[in-house]
PDB file of C-alpha atoms in Angstrom:
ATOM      1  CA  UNK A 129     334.250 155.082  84.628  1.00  0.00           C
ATOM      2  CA  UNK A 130     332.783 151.596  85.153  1.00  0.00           C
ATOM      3  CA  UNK A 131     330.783 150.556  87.877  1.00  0.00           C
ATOM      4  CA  UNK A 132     331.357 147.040  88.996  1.00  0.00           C
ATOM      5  CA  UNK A 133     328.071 144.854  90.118  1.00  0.00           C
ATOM      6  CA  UNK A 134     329.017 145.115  94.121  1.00  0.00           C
ATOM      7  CA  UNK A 135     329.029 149.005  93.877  1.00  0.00           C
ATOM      8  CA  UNK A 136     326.030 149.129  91.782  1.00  0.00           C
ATOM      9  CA  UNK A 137     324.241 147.018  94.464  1.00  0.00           C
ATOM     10  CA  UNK A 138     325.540 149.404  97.362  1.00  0.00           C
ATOM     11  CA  UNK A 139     324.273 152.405  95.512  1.00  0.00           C
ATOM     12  CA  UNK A 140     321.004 151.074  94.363  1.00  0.00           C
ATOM     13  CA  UNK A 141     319.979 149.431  97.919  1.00  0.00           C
ATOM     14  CA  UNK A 142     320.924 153.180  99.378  1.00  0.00           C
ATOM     15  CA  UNK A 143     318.256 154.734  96.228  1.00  0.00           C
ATOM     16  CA  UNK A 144     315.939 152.475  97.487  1.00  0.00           C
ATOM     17  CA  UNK A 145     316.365 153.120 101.602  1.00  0.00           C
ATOM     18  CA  UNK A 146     316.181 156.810 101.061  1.00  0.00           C
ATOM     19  CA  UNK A 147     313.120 156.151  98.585  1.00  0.00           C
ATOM     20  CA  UNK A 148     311.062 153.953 101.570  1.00  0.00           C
ATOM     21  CA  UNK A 149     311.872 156.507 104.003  1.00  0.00           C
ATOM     22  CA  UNK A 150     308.594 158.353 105.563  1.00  0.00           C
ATOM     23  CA  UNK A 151     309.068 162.512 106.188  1.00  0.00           C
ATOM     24  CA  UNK A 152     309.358 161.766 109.609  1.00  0.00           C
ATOM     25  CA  UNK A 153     312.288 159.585 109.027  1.00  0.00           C
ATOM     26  CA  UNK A 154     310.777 155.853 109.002  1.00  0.00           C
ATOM     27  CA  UNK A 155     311.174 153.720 106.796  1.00  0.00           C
ATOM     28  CA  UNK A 156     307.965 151.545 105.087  1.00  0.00           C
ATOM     29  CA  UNK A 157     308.103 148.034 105.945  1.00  0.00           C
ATOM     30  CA  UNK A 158     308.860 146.894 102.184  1.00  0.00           C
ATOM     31  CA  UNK A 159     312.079 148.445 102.638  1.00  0.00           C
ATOM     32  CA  UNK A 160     313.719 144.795 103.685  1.00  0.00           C
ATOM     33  CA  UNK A 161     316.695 145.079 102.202  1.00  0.00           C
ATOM     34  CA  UNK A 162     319.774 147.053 103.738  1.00  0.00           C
ATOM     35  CA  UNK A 163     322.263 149.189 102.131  1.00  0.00           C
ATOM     36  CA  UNK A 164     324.537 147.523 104.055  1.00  0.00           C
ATOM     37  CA  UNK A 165     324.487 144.551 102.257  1.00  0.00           C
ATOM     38  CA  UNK A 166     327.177 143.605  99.791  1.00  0.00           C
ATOM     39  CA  UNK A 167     326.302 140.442  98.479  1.00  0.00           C
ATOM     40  CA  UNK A 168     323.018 139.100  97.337  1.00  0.00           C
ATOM     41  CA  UNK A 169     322.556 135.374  97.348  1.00  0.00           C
ATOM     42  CA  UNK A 170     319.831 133.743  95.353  1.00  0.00           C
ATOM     43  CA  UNK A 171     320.002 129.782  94.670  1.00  0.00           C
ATOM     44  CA  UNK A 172     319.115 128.129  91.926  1.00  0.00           C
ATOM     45  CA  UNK A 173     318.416 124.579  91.253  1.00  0.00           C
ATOM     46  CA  UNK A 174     319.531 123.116  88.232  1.00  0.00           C
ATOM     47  CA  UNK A 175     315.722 121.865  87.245  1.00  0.00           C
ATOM     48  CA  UNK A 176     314.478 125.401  87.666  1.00  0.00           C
ATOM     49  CA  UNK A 177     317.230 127.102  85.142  1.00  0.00           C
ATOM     50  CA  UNK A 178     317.119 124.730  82.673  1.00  0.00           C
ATOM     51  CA  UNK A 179     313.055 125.137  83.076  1.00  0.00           C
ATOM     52  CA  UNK A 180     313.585 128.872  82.458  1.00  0.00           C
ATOM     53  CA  UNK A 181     316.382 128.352  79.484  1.00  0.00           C
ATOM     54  CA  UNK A 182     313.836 126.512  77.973  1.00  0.00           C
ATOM     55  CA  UNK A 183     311.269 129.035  77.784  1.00  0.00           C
ATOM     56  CA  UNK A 184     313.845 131.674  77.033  1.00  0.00           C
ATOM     57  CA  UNK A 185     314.772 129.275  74.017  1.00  0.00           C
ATOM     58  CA  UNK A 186     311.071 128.661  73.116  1.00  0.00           C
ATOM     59  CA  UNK A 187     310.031 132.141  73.274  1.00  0.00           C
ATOM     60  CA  UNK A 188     312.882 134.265  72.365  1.00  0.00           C
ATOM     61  CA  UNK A 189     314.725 131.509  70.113  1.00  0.00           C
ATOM     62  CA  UNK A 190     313.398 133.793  67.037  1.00  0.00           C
ATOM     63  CA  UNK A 191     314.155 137.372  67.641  1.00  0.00           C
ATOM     64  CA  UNK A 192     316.510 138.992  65.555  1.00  0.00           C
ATOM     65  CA  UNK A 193     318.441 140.577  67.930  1.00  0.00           C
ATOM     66  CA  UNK A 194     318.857 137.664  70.140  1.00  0.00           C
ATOM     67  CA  UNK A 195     319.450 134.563  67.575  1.00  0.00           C
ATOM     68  CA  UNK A 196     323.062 134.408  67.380  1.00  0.00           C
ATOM     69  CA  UNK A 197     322.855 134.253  71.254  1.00  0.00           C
ATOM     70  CA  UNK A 198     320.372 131.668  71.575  1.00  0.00           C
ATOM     71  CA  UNK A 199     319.926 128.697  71.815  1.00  0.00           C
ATOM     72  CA  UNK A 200     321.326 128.575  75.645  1.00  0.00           C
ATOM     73  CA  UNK A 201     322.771 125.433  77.112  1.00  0.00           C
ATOM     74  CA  UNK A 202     320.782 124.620  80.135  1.00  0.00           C
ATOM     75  CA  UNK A 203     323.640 122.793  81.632  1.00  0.00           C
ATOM     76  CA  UNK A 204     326.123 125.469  81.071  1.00  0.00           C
ATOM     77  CA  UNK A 205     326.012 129.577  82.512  1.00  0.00           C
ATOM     78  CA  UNK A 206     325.560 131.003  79.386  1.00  0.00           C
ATOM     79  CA  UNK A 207     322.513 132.341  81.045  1.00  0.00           C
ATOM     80  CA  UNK A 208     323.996 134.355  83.454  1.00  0.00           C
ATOM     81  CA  UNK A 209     326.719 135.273  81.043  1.00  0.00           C
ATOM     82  CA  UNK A 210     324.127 136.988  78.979  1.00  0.00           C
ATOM     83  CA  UNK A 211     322.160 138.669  81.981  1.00  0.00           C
ATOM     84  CA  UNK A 212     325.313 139.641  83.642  1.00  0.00           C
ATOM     85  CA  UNK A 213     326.067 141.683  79.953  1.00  0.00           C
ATOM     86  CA  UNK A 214     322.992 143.167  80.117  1.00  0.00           C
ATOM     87  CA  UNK A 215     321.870 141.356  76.805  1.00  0.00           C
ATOM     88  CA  UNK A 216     318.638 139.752  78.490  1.00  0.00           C
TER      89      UNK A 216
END
């Protein structure tokens, strides 16, 4: 069955408690992030996607696999689109 993003996040932030845990139960000070959360927000300006578009574009524009993807639209989320289906 399929996993949506939310319940991959859940399950992956719980790997990752249980995986910073000491034997005696405490957990390493890396482990920031809470299984509790949900939702992950990371913002984005518009200057530093189209930056990184570019480069995918530059440096990826070429590869076989990827050219009837590319080139991405900087102004668009074709970017996301693609990460989001696991193709980048």
């Amino acid at each position: 069955s399929d996993v949506s993003f939310e319940e991959f996040l859940k399950i992956y932030l719980n790997l990752q408690g249980k995986a910073g845990e000491k034997p005696g139960g405490h957990k390493n000070s890396w482990s920031f992030l809470k299984a509790s959360t949900t939702t992950l927000l990371h913002t984005i300006n518009q200057s530093e996607k189209a930056s990184f578009v570019q480069h995918i574009n530059r440096y990826l524009g070429d590869d076989p696999f990827l050219k009837h993807f590319l080139p991405l639209d900087p102004d668009s989320n074709d970017l996301y689109e693609l990460v989001k289906d696991g193709v980048l």
